[in-house]
Coordinates of C-alpha atoms and ligand atoms in Angstrom, one line a residue:
Chain A
M1 CA 101.1 146.0 99.2
R2 CA 97.5 146.6 98.2
T3 CA 98.2 144.9 94.8
L4 CA 99.6 142.0 96.8
I5 CA 96.5 141.8 98.9
A6 CA 94.2 142.0 95.9
L7 CA 96.2 139.3 94.2
L8 CA 96.1 137.0 97.2
F9 CA 92.4 137.4 97.7
G10 CA 91.8 137.0 94.0
A11 CA 93.8 133.7 94.2
L12 CA 91.6 132.6 97.1
I13 CA 88.4 133.3 95.2
A14 CA 89.8 131.4 92.2
A15 CA 90.7 128.5 94.4
V16 CA 87.3 128.5 95.9
L17 CA 85.6 128.6 92.5
W18 CA 88.0 125.9 91.3
S19 CA 87.3 123.5 94.1
F20 CA 83.6 124.1 94.5
V21 CA 82.5 124.7 90.9
V22 CA 85.0 123.5 88.4
A23 CA 86.3 120.4 90.2
P24 CA 82.8 118.8 90.9
G25 CA 81.8 119.6 87.3
R26 CA 84.8 117.5 86.1
G27 CA 84.0 114.6 88.4
W28 CA 86.9 115.2 90.7
W29 CA 84.9 115.1 93.8
M30 CA 83.2 112.0 95.2
P31 CA 82.3 109.4 92.6
A32 CA 78.6 108.8 92.1
S33 CA 77.1 107.0 95.1
V34 CA 76.1 103.3 94.7
S35 CA 75.0 102.9 98.2
T36 CA 71.5 103.0 99.6
Y37 CA 72.4 105.5 102.2
G38 CA 74.8 107.5 99.9
G39 CA 72.1 110.1 99.1
D40 CA 71.6 111.0 102.8
I41 CA 75.4 111.2 103.3
D42 CA 75.7 113.4 100.3
K43 CA 72.9 115.7 101.4
L44 CA 74.7 116.2 104.8
F45 CA 78.0 116.6 103.1
N46 CA 76.8 119.3 100.8
T47 CA 74.9 121.2 103.5
I48 CA 78.0 121.3 105.7
T49 CA 80.3 122.2 102.8
V50 CA 78.1 125.1 101.8
V51 CA 77.8 126.4 105.4
L52 CA 81.6 126.1 105.8
A53 CA 82.3 127.7 102.4
V54 CA 80.1 130.7 103.2
A55 CA 81.7 131.1 106.6
F56 CA 85.2 130.7 105.2
V57 CA 84.9 133.1 102.3
G58 CA 83.1 135.6 104.5
T59 CA 85.8 135.5 107.2
I60 CA 88.7 135.7 104.8
G61 CA 86.9 138.3 102.7
G62 CA 86.3 140.4 105.9
L63 CA 89.9 140.0 106.8
A64 CA 91.1 141.0 103.4
W65 CA 88.8 144.0 103.4
L66 CA 90.2 145.2 106.8
V67 CA 93.8 144.9 105.6
W68 CA 92.9 146.7 102.4
R69 CA 91.2 149.5 104.2
G70 CA 94.0 149.7 106.8
T71 CA 96.8 150.1 104.3
R72 CA 95.1 153.1 102.7
T73 CA 95.7 155.3 105.7
T74 CA 99.4 156.0 106.1
T75 CA 99.5 158.5 109.0
V76 CA 96.8 157.4 111.5
R77 CA 97.9 154.9 114.1
A78 CA 95.8 151.7 114.4
L79 CA 93.0 151.6 117.0
H80 CA 93.8 149.6 120.1
T81 CA 90.8 147.7 121.6
H82 CA 90.2 145.3 124.4
G83 CA 87.2 143.6 122.8
N84 CA 83.5 144.0 122.3
A85 CA 81.4 141.7 124.5
R86 CA 78.3 142.1 122.4
L87 CA 80.0 141.3 119.1
E88 CA 81.7 138.3 120.7
G89 CA 78.5 137.0 122.2
A90 CA 76.8 137.3 118.9
W91 CA 79.3 135.3 116.9
T92 CA 79.5 132.7 119.6
F93 CA 75.8 132.1 119.6
V94 CA 75.4 132.3 115.9
T95 CA 78.1 129.7 115.3
G96 CA 77.0 127.6 118.3
G97 CA 73.4 127.6 116.9
L98 CA 74.7 126.6 113.5
L99 CA 76.7 123.7 114.8
L100 CA 73.8 122.5 117.0
T101 CA 71.5 122.6 113.9
L102 CA 74.0 120.5 112.0
A103 CA 74.4 118.1 114.9
L104 CA 70.7 117.6 115.1
M105 CA 70.3 117.3 111.3
Q106 CA 72.7 114.4 111.1
L107 CA 71.2 112.4 114.0
S108 CA 68.9 110.2 111.9
V109 CA 71.5 109.4 109.4
W110 CA 74.0 108.6 112.1
R111 CA 71.4 106.3 113.7
A112 CA 70.7 104.4 110.5
I113 CA 74.3 103.9 109.6
Q114 CA 76.3 103.7 112.8
A115 CA 73.9 102.7 115.6
E116 CA 72.4 99.9 113.6
R117 CA 75.6 98.5 112.3
G118 CA 75.6 95.5 114.6
S119 CA 72.0 94.6 113.8
G120 CA 72.3 93.5 110.2
G121 CA 72.9 89.9 110.9
K122 CA 76.1 87.9 110.6
P123 CA 79.1 89.4 108.8
L124 CA 79.5 88.2 105.3
V125 CA 83.2 88.7 105.3
R126 CA 86.0 89.6 107.6
V127 CA 88.3 92.4 106.4
L128 CA 91.9 92.0 107.6
A129 CA 94.0 95.1 107.4
A130 CA 97.7 94.9 107.7
Q131 CA 100.6 97.1 106.7
F132 CA 100.0 97.5 103.7
D133 CA 97.5 95.1 102.3
W134 CA 93.8 94.3 102.5
R135 CA 92.9 90.7 102.8
F136 CA 89.3 89.3 102.9
R137 CA 88.3 86.2 104.8
Y138 CA 85.1 84.5 103.8
P139 CA 83.5 81.9 106.1
G140 CA 83.1 79.1 103.5
V141 CA 80.3 76.6 103.3
D142 CA 79.4 76.5 107.0
G143 CA 79.0 80.3 107.3
M144 CA 81.3 80.4 110.4
F145 CA 84.6 82.1 110.7
D146 CA 87.8 80.4 111.9
T147 CA 86.8 77.0 110.7
A148 CA 88.7 74.8 108.3
D149 CA 86.8 75.8 105.2
D150 CA 87.3 79.6 105.5
F151 CA 89.1 81.0 102.5
E152 CA 91.1 84.2 102.2
T153 CA 91.8 86.4 99.2
P154 CA 93.8 89.6 99.0
Y155 CA 92.9 92.9 97.3
R156 CA 89.4 92.2 96.0
L157 CA 86.3 92.3 98.2
V158 CA 83.4 90.6 96.3
V159 CA 79.9 91.3 97.6
P160 CA 76.3 90.7 96.3
V161 CA 74.3 93.6 95.0
D162 CA 71.0 94.8 96.6
E163 CA 71.7 93.1 99.9
R164 CA 72.6 94.4 103.2
V165 CA 76.2 93.4 103.6
V166 CA 77.7 93.4 107.1
I167 CA 81.5 93.3 107.3
E168 CA 83.8 92.8 110.2
L169 CA 87.0 94.9 110.3
R170 CA 90.2 93.8 112.0
S171 CA 93.7 95.1 112.0
R172 CA 96.8 93.1 112.6
D173 CA 99.1 96.0 113.4
V174 CA 98.2 99.7 113.5
I175 CA 95.1 101.8 112.8
H176 CA 93.9 101.7 109.2
G177 CA 90.9 103.3 107.5
F178 CA 88.5 101.4 105.4
F179 CA 87.1 103.8 102.9
V180 CA 85.0 103.1 99.8
P181 CA 84.1 106.5 98.4
A182 CA 81.4 105.1 96.0
L183 CA 79.7 103.4 99.0
R184 CA 80.1 106.5 101.2
L185 CA 81.4 104.2 103.8
K186 CA 84.4 105.1 105.9
Q187 CA 85.3 103.2 109.1
D188 CA 88.5 103.1 111.0
V189 CA 90.0 99.7 111.6
L190 CA 91.5 99.4 115.1
P191 CA 94.0 96.8 116.2
G192 CA 92.6 94.6 119.0
S193 CA 88.9 95.1 118.2
A194 CA 86.5 93.6 115.7
L195 CA 84.2 96.4 114.4
T196 CA 81.3 95.9 112.2
A197 CA 80.0 98.2 109.4
W198 CA 77.3 97.7 106.8
F199 CA 76.3 98.8 103.3
E200 CA 73.9 98.0 100.6
A201 CA 75.2 98.6 97.1
H202 CA 72.5 99.1 94.4
T203 CA 74.7 99.0 91.3
P204 CA 77.1 96.3 90.2
G205 CA 80.6 97.4 89.4
E206 CA 84.1 97.7 90.6
Y207 CA 84.9 100.4 93.1
D208 CA 88.0 101.7 94.8
L209 CA 88.9 100.8 98.4
I210 CA 91.6 103.0 100.0
C211 CA 93.2 103.3 103.4
T212 CA 92.5 106.6 105.1
Q213 CA 94.7 106.4 108.1
L214 CA 98.3 107.3 107.7
C215 CA 99.5 103.9 108.7
G216 CA 103.1 103.8 107.7
S217 CA 105.5 104.1 104.8
G218 CA 103.4 102.1 102.4
H219 CA 100.1 103.8 103.2
Y220 CA 100.0 105.4 99.8
R221 CA 99.6 102.0 98.1
M222 CA 97.3 100.4 100.5
A223 CA 94.5 100.1 98.0
G224 CA 92.0 97.5 97.0
K225 CA 88.8 97.0 95.0
V226 CA 85.2 96.3 96.0
Q227 CA 83.4 94.3 93.4
V228 CA 79.6 94.3 93.5
V229 CA 78.1 91.5 91.5
S230 CA 74.7 89.8 91.2
R231 CA 73.7 87.2 93.8
A232 CA 74.1 84.4 91.2
D233 CA 77.6 85.6 90.3
F234 CA 78.5 85.9 93.9
D235 CA 77.4 82.4 94.7
A236 CA 79.3 81.1 91.6
W237 CA 82.4 83.0 92.7
N238 CA 82.1 81.8 96.3
E239 CA 81.7 78.2 95.0
R240 CA 84.8 78.6 92.7
M241 CA 86.9 80.0 95.5
Q242 CA 86.0 77.2 97.9
R243 CA 86.9 74.7 95.2
E244 CA 90.1 76.4 94.5
W245 CA 90.9 76.5 98.2
R246 CA 90.7 72.7 98.3
T247 CA 92.8 72.2 95.2
N248 CA 95.2 69.3 95.0
G249 CA 97.6 71.5 93.2
Q250 CA 96.8 70.2 89.7
E251 CA 94.9 73.1 88.1
R252 CA 96.9 76.0 89.5
P253 CA 100.3 76.4 91.1
Chain B
M1 CA 108.8 148.5 123.2
F2 CA 109.6 149.2 119.6
R3 CA 106.5 149.7 117.4
P4 CA 107.2 150.3 113.8
T5 CA 105.2 153.1 112.2
I6 CA 103.2 152.3 109.2
R7 CA 105.7 154.2 107.0
E8 CA 108.5 151.9 108.3
R9 CA 106.4 148.8 107.6
R10 CA 105.8 149.9 104.1
A11 CA 109.5 150.3 103.5
R12 CA 109.9 146.6 104.1
T13 CA 107.4 145.3 101.5
P14 CA 109.9 144.8 98.6
A15 CA 111.4 141.9 100.5
L16 CA 108.0 140.4 100.9
Q17 CA 107.3 140.9 97.2
R18 CA 110.5 139.3 96.2
A19 CA 109.7 136.3 98.4
T20 CA 106.3 136.0 96.9
A21 CA 107.7 136.2 93.4
A22 CA 110.2 133.4 94.2
A23 CA 107.4 131.3 95.7
A24 CA 105.3 131.9 92.6
A25 CA 108.2 130.9 90.3
L26 CA 108.7 127.7 92.3
C27 CA 104.9 126.9 92.0
L28 CA 105.2 127.5 88.3
C29 CA 108.1 125.0 88.0
V30 CA 106.2 122.4 90.0
A31 CA 103.0 123.0 88.0
C32 CA 104.8 122.7 84.6
G33 CA 106.3 119.4 85.7
F34 CA 109.9 120.5 85.6
E35 CA 112.0 118.2 87.7
P36 CA 115.4 116.7 87.2
G37 CA 114.9 113.2 85.9
P38 CA 116.3 110.2 87.8
A39 CA 119.8 109.2 87.0
P40 CA 120.2 106.0 85.0
L41 CA 120.7 102.9 87.3
E42 CA 123.7 100.7 87.1
F43 CA 124.3 97.2 88.3
S44 CA 127.0 96.8 90.8
L45 CA 128.8 93.6 91.8
S46 CA 127.5 91.9 94.9
G47 CA 129.1 92.3 98.3
A48 CA 130.2 88.6 98.1
T49 CA 131.9 89.1 94.8
Q50 CA 133.6 92.3 95.9
S51 CA 135.1 90.7 99.1
A52 CA 136.0 87.5 97.3
L53 CA 138.0 89.5 94.7
E54 CA 139.2 92.2 97.0
D55 CA 142.8 92.0 95.8
A56 CA 142.0 91.2 92.1
P57 CA 140.5 94.5 90.8
A58 CA 141.2 93.5 87.2
V59 CA 139.1 90.4 87.5
R60 CA 136.4 92.3 89.2
D61 CA 136.3 94.7 86.2
Q62 CA 136.4 91.8 83.8
I63 CA 133.4 90.1 85.5
A64 CA 131.5 93.3 85.5
R65 CA 132.2 93.7 81.8
E66 CA 131.2 90.1 81.1
L67 CA 127.9 90.6 83.0
T68 CA 127.1 93.7 81.1
T69 CA 127.8 91.9 77.8
L70 CA 125.6 89.0 78.8
F71 CA 122.7 90.8 80.5
G72 CA 122.8 94.5 79.6
T73 CA 122.1 97.2 82.0
P74 CA 119.0 98.2 84.1
S75 CA 117.9 100.5 81.4
Q76 CA 118.5 98.0 78.6
P77 CA 118.1 94.6 80.2
A78 CA 118.3 91.7 77.8
Y79 CA 119.9 88.2 77.6
A80 CA 122.6 88.6 74.9
P81 CA 122.6 85.9 72.3
H82 CA 125.1 83.2 73.4
P83 CA 125.8 79.7 72.1
A84 CA 125.0 78.4 75.6
W85 CA 121.3 79.6 75.2
D86 CA 121.1 78.1 71.7
A87 CA 122.6 74.8 73.0
A88 CA 119.9 74.8 75.7
G89 CA 117.3 75.5 73.1
V90 CA 115.8 78.6 74.9
D91 CA 115.4 82.2 74.1
L92 CA 114.7 83.9 77.3
N93 CA 114.0 87.2 75.6
Q94 CA 110.9 85.7 74.1
P95 CA 108.0 85.7 76.6
D96 CA 106.5 82.4 77.6
A97 CA 103.6 81.3 75.5
S98 CA 101.4 82.0 78.6
A99 CA 102.2 85.6 78.7
G100 CA 99.1 87.8 78.6
A101 CA 98.9 90.3 75.9
P102 CA 100.2 93.0 75.6
Y103 CA 103.3 91.7 77.2
P104 CA 105.4 94.7 78.2
G105 CA 108.9 93.2 77.7
L106 CA 111.9 93.2 80.0
A107 CA 112.9 96.8 79.5
A108 CA 109.4 98.0 80.5
A109 CA 109.5 95.5 83.4
A110 CA 112.7 97.0 84.6
E111 CA 111.0 100.4 84.7
T112 CA 108.1 98.9 86.7
Y113 CA 110.5 97.1 89.0
R114 CA 112.3 100.4 89.6
R115 CA 109.0 102.0 90.6
E116 CA 107.4 99.2 92.6
C117 CA 110.0 96.9 93.9
L118 CA 113.5 98.5 93.9
H119 CA 113.0 100.4 97.1
C120 CA 112.8 97.1 99.0
H121 CA 114.5 94.6 96.7
G122 CA 117.4 96.8 95.5
V123 CA 118.8 97.4 92.0
E124 CA 120.3 94.0 91.6
G125 CA 117.7 92.1 93.6
G126 CA 120.1 92.0 96.6
G127 CA 117.3 92.8 99.1
D128 CA 119.2 96.0 100.0
G129 CA 116.8 98.7 98.8
P130 CA 116.4 101.7 101.0
S131 CA 113.1 100.6 102.5
A132 CA 114.4 97.2 103.3
F133 CA 116.2 98.7 106.3
G134 CA 114.6 97.4 109.5
L135 CA 112.1 95.1 107.8
T136 CA 111.5 91.7 109.5
P137 CA 111.7 89.5 107.6
A138 CA 113.8 91.5 105.2
P139 CA 113.7 90.9 101.5
R140 CA 116.1 88.2 100.4
D141 CA 119.0 88.3 98.0
V142 CA 117.5 86.8 94.8
R143 CA 121.0 86.5 93.4
L144 CA 121.4 83.2 95.3
G145 CA 118.6 81.8 93.1
I146 CA 116.8 80.4 96.2
F147 CA 113.1 81.0 96.4
K148 CA 111.2 79.9 99.4
Y149 CA 107.6 79.8 98.4
T150 CA 107.1 77.7 95.3
A151 CA 105.0 74.6 94.5
L152 CA 108.1 72.6 93.8
K153 CA 110.3 70.1 95.5
D154 CA 114.1 69.5 95.6
Q155 CA 114.8 73.2 96.4
S156 CA 114.1 73.8 92.8
R157 CA 114.5 77.2 91.1
P158 CA 111.0 78.6 90.7
R159 CA 108.8 78.5 87.6
R160 CA 107.4 81.7 86.3
A161 CA 104.0 80.6 87.8
D162 CA 105.5 80.4 91.2
I163 CA 106.8 84.0 91.2
L164 CA 103.5 85.1 89.7
H165 CA 101.7 83.4 92.5
T166 CA 103.8 85.4 95.0
L167 CA 103.0 88.7 93.2
E168 CA 99.3 87.8 93.1
Q169 CA 99.0 86.8 96.7
G170 CA 101.7 88.8 98.4
I171 CA 103.4 87.1 101.4
A172 CA 101.0 87.3 104.3
G173 CA 102.7 88.2 107.6
T174 CA 105.6 90.1 105.8
S175 CA 105.9 93.4 104.1
M176 CA 105.9 91.8 100.7
P177 CA 102.6 93.2 99.3
N178 CA 100.3 91.7 96.6
F179 CA 100.4 93.4 93.2
Q180 CA 97.0 92.7 91.9
R181 CA 96.6 96.4 91.1
L182 CA 99.0 95.8 88.2
A183 CA 97.7 94.2 85.1
P184 CA 98.3 90.5 84.7
A185 CA 100.7 91.0 81.8
V186 CA 102.7 93.5 83.8
R187 CA 103.0 91.0 86.7
E188 CA 104.2 88.4 84.2
S189 CA 106.9 90.7 82.9
L190 CA 107.9 91.4 86.5
A191 CA 108.2 87.7 87.2
D192 CA 110.4 87.5 84.2
Y193 CA 112.5 90.4 85.5
V194 CA 112.9 88.7 88.9
R195 CA 114.1 85.6 87.1
Y196 CA 116.5 87.7 85.0
L197 CA 118.0 89.3 88.2
A198 CA 118.3 85.9 89.8
I199 CA 120.0 84.3 86.8
R200 CA 122.3 87.3 86.4
G201 CA 123.3 87.0 90.1
E202 CA 123.8 83.3 89.8
V203 CA 126.0 83.7 86.8
E204 CA 128.0 86.3 88.7
S205 CA 128.8 84.0 91.5
A206 CA 129.5 81.1 89.0
L207 CA 132.0 83.3 87.3
V208 CA 133.7 84.2 90.5
L209 CA 133.9 80.5 91.3
T210 CA 135.3 79.6 87.9
W211 CA 138.0 82.2 88.2
R212 CA 138.9 81.0 91.7
E213 CA 139.4 77.5 90.3
E214 CA 140.9 78.2 86.9
E215 CA 142.6 81.6 87.5
E216 CA 141.1 82.9 84.2
L217 CA 137.8 83.4 82.5
S218 CA 137.8 81.9 79.1
P219 CA 134.7 82.3 76.8
E220 CA 134.1 78.6 77.2
A221 CA 134.0 79.0 81.0
V222 CA 131.5 81.7 80.6
G223 CA 129.3 79.5 78.4
E224 CA 129.6 76.7 81.0
A225 CA 128.5 79.0 83.8
L226 CA 125.4 80.0 81.8
T227 CA 124.6 76.4 80.9
F228 CA 125.1 75.3 84.5
V229 CA 122.9 78.1 85.9
W230 CA 120.1 77.6 83.3
S231 CA 120.1 73.8 83.8
R232 CA 118.7 74.3 87.3
W233 CA 115.9 76.6 86.1
A234 CA 115.1 74.3 83.2
K235 CA 114.3 71.4 85.6
A236 CA 111.6 73.4 87.4
P237 CA 108.5 72.3 85.5
S238 CA 109.2 68.6 86.4
K239 CA 109.4 69.3 90.1
L240 CA 105.7 70.3 90.7
V241 CA 104.3 68.8 93.9
V242 CA 100.7 67.7 93.4
Y243 CA 98.5 65.3 95.2
E244 CA 96.7 62.7 93.1
G245 CA 93.1 62.7 94.2
E246 CA 90.8 64.7 96.4
V247 CA 92.3 66.6 99.3
P248 CA 91.2 64.7 102.4
A249 CA 88.8 66.7 104.6
A250 CA 89.8 68.1 108.0
S251 CA 88.1 65.6 110.3
K252 CA 88.6 65.3 114.1
E253 CA 90.3 62.0 113.6
R254 CA 92.8 63.4 111.1
I255 CA 93.6 66.4 113.4
A256 CA 94.2 64.1 116.3
R257 CA 96.4 61.9 114.3
G258 CA 98.3 64.9 113.0
D259 CA 98.7 66.0 116.6
A260 CA 100.4 62.7 117.4
L261 CA 102.6 62.8 114.3
F262 CA 103.6 66.4 115.0
H263 CA 104.9 65.4 118.4
D264 CA 106.3 62.0 117.5
P265 CA 110.1 62.3 117.4
L266 CA 110.3 59.3 115.1
K267 CA 107.7 60.6 112.6
G268 CA 107.1 64.3 112.0
N269 CA 109.2 65.5 114.9
C270 CA 107.9 68.9 114.2
A271 CA 107.6 69.8 117.9
S272 CA 111.4 69.7 118.2
C273 CA 111.5 73.0 116.3
H274 CA 108.0 74.3 116.4
G275 CA 107.4 73.5 120.1
T276 CA 104.7 71.5 121.8
S277 CA 102.1 74.1 121.3
G278 CA 103.3 75.2 117.8
A279 CA 104.6 78.5 119.1
G280 CA 108.0 78.1 117.5
D281 CA 109.8 77.5 120.7
G282 CA 111.0 74.0 120.2
P283 CA 114.4 73.1 121.9
A284 CA 116.2 72.3 118.6
A285 CA 115.6 75.7 117.2
W286 CA 117.1 77.7 120.0
K287 CA 120.4 77.9 121.8
I288 CA 122.0 80.0 124.5
G289 CA 124.3 82.5 123.0
V290 CA 127.6 83.7 124.4
D291 CA 125.8 86.5 126.2
G292 CA 123.6 84.1 128.0
Q293 CA 120.5 85.1 125.9
R294 CA 118.3 82.7 124.0
E295 CA 118.9 83.0 120.3
P296 CA 118.0 81.1 117.1
A297 CA 120.1 78.0 116.7
Y298 CA 119.8 78.0 112.9
S299 CA 120.7 80.5 110.3
D300 CA 119.5 80.5 106.7
A301 CA 121.3 80.5 103.4
W302 CA 121.6 84.2 103.6
G303 CA 123.4 84.0 106.9
R304 CA 120.6 85.4 109.0
P305 CA 119.3 83.8 112.1
I306 CA 116.0 82.0 111.4
R307 CA 113.3 80.9 113.8
P308 CA 110.5 78.5 113.2
R309 CA 107.1 80.0 112.5
D310 CA 104.6 80.4 115.3
L311 CA 101.9 78.2 113.8
R312 CA 99.2 79.5 116.1
E313 CA 99.1 82.8 114.3
G314 CA 97.8 81.3 111.0
L315 CA 100.0 83.6 109.0
F316 CA 101.5 81.2 106.5
H317 CA 103.9 82.9 104.2
G318 CA 103.6 80.4 101.5
G319 CA 99.8 80.5 101.5
S320 CA 97.2 79.0 103.9
R321 CA 95.4 76.6 101.5
P322 CA 95.8 73.0 102.6
I323 CA 97.8 72.3 99.5
D324 CA 100.2 75.1 100.3
I325 CA 101.0 73.6 103.7
Y326 CA 101.1 70.2 102.2
R327 CA 103.8 71.5 99.9
R328 CA 105.8 73.0 102.8
I329 CA 105.8 69.7 104.6
Y330 CA 106.5 67.7 101.5
A331 CA 109.3 69.9 100.1
G332 CA 110.5 71.9 103.1
I333 CA 111.3 75.6 102.8
P334 CA 114.5 76.2 100.7
G335 CA 117.2 78.2 102.4
G336 CA 116.4 77.2 105.9
P337 CA 116.2 74.2 108.3
M338 CA 112.6 73.3 107.7
P339 CA 112.9 69.7 106.4
A340 CA 111.4 68.2 103.3
L341 CA 109.6 65.0 104.4
G342 CA 107.7 64.1 101.3
E343 CA 110.2 61.7 99.9
T344 CA 112.2 60.9 103.0
M345 CA 112.7 57.2 103.5
K346 CA 113.3 55.3 106.7
D347 CA 114.2 51.6 106.7
G348 CA 113.2 51.3 103.1
E349 CA 109.7 52.8 103.8
P350 CA 108.5 56.3 103.3
L351 CA 108.8 58.1 106.6
L352 CA 105.3 59.7 106.1
S353 CA 102.5 58.5 103.9
S354 CA 100.6 61.2 102.1
E355 CA 97.6 60.5 104.3
E356 CA 99.9 61.2 107.3
M357 CA 101.1 64.5 105.7
W358 CA 97.5 65.5 105.2
C359 CA 96.9 64.8 108.9
L360 CA 99.8 67.1 109.7
V361 CA 98.4 69.7 107.4
H362 CA 95.0 69.7 109.1
Y363 CA 96.6 69.7 112.5
V364 CA 98.8 72.7 111.7
R365 CA 95.9 74.6 110.3
S366 CA 93.7 73.7 113.3
L367 CA 96.2 75.5 115.6
S368 CA 94.9 78.9 114.3
L369 CA 91.2 77.8 113.9
R370 CA 88.4 77.6 116.3
E371 CA 88.0 73.9 116.3
G372 CA 91.6 73.5 117.2
P373 CA 92.5 70.9 119.9
Ligands
CU401 CU1 96.6 101.4 106.1

């Protein structure tokens, strides 16, 4: 029994080391942030992870130690207790204080990212989520949605670099989650409402977009790409898509 | 109450240890990637063939053998050399010149199809994969050779570019997803595999028909079936619907004119099916069934009830570019009642000029846009 406990606790320590030391070293955690607010998010994320990791290992370690100690004595009956008010008070206040500190720490980041999400100007693009595809609707020449020159494209969201990009998120059926790890942006997409979110990418490149709400049988393949390009490239792309939208069928099927 | 002493509890640990050892062994198996491989797939005859040849099992077997000779198996799909292909001057095993490099080939495409498409479209492309259950609209049986969303007229068989377009864009408003996450060359091979399944299925029903008429299946008859089936695919490139000139802009006047044409029984007559508001509730498309309930009046080539699209939703299955909708109006939608008006004549005159069709396009699109009427 004691070997078993030692083994189980050893496996736990190994798992903790694996996921907090080895895995990040191998780049299996979040990809490098390319978002202006990514650094703030990462700071919060790391703080919370460390606090939780310490609490988790401490709790499980304590538990393992108690079991370990308990199995050594074979004749004495276990102590029966109705609780210890002082001890319980202490751990309630310590954890409460910890959570309150975390809550206060994240306020400014929350404000910058969530509270200001509507104030970044007009949406550049409308994200349309549906089981199990992402489609992106751009407003065309007039900059207005739901007009004759809007164009739509699946899979690839193209945005300019170094600019505050506001997106509008809509769902056609169920809840979906718009998550771009490299942008540190995750926003649920709710049917029946048009939510906005914003980001500013500082490095051009192609980044993964995934759905993070279990939205149905095809959820696993509800993926897309976010492509961050220079302003000039964005304008050229926009222009080309608009032209293609008005095609008379000769260049492409 | 029974409270085990510590001694009694210790006596039970071997069971726990055995369970742990078993769990560890299982983890090891999973971690080492040991799993039984999938069984090789086999093509079966379609339901239509089986019921048509219910009392001729020998013919059924013969047709199954013929198909295996001509098309191979799901693990080794290939068009067998046959004089009919030579006579037509094609080698379908060779990828089109447009195929992106490195082109994976039909066998690799079959593997991709198995992973990505089979669960909806079925082994033979019959639209009967396990995930197809309950989908509306459900995937269709490609063995009929009818494809709805192409750029072609005359209910033509699709070009490779048409199938590719579907794979690139998905079919909005249905569960058919886009496959842009696959490399372009992989999508091209998949398009070729879809064509392969369709041709195989068409040959299957052509063979059944031949046997029905001639009571035997001679090698010549098999060749004729191949030639006949391929002749329809070979025509596709000449069927492209394009519009010469710039696509007319969506002006208020055009939308108003489209509105009139849409409702005019002697012109577009679209409202008869699509309803006055475009909601798909036109009188021609619905009937009262035996149980007194309203049900679709038409059924499609696959024998399923079909209802006109609700045009106010803006979910156009064949694409929502103006040219896509122009093509739907010009060439109809194969397999269903939606008429092809592009070349319809009335009293020696075209029923609709292309300008009138563009007015209809802009009117239809305006139903889901803000500046709609
Ligand atoms: Cu989803």
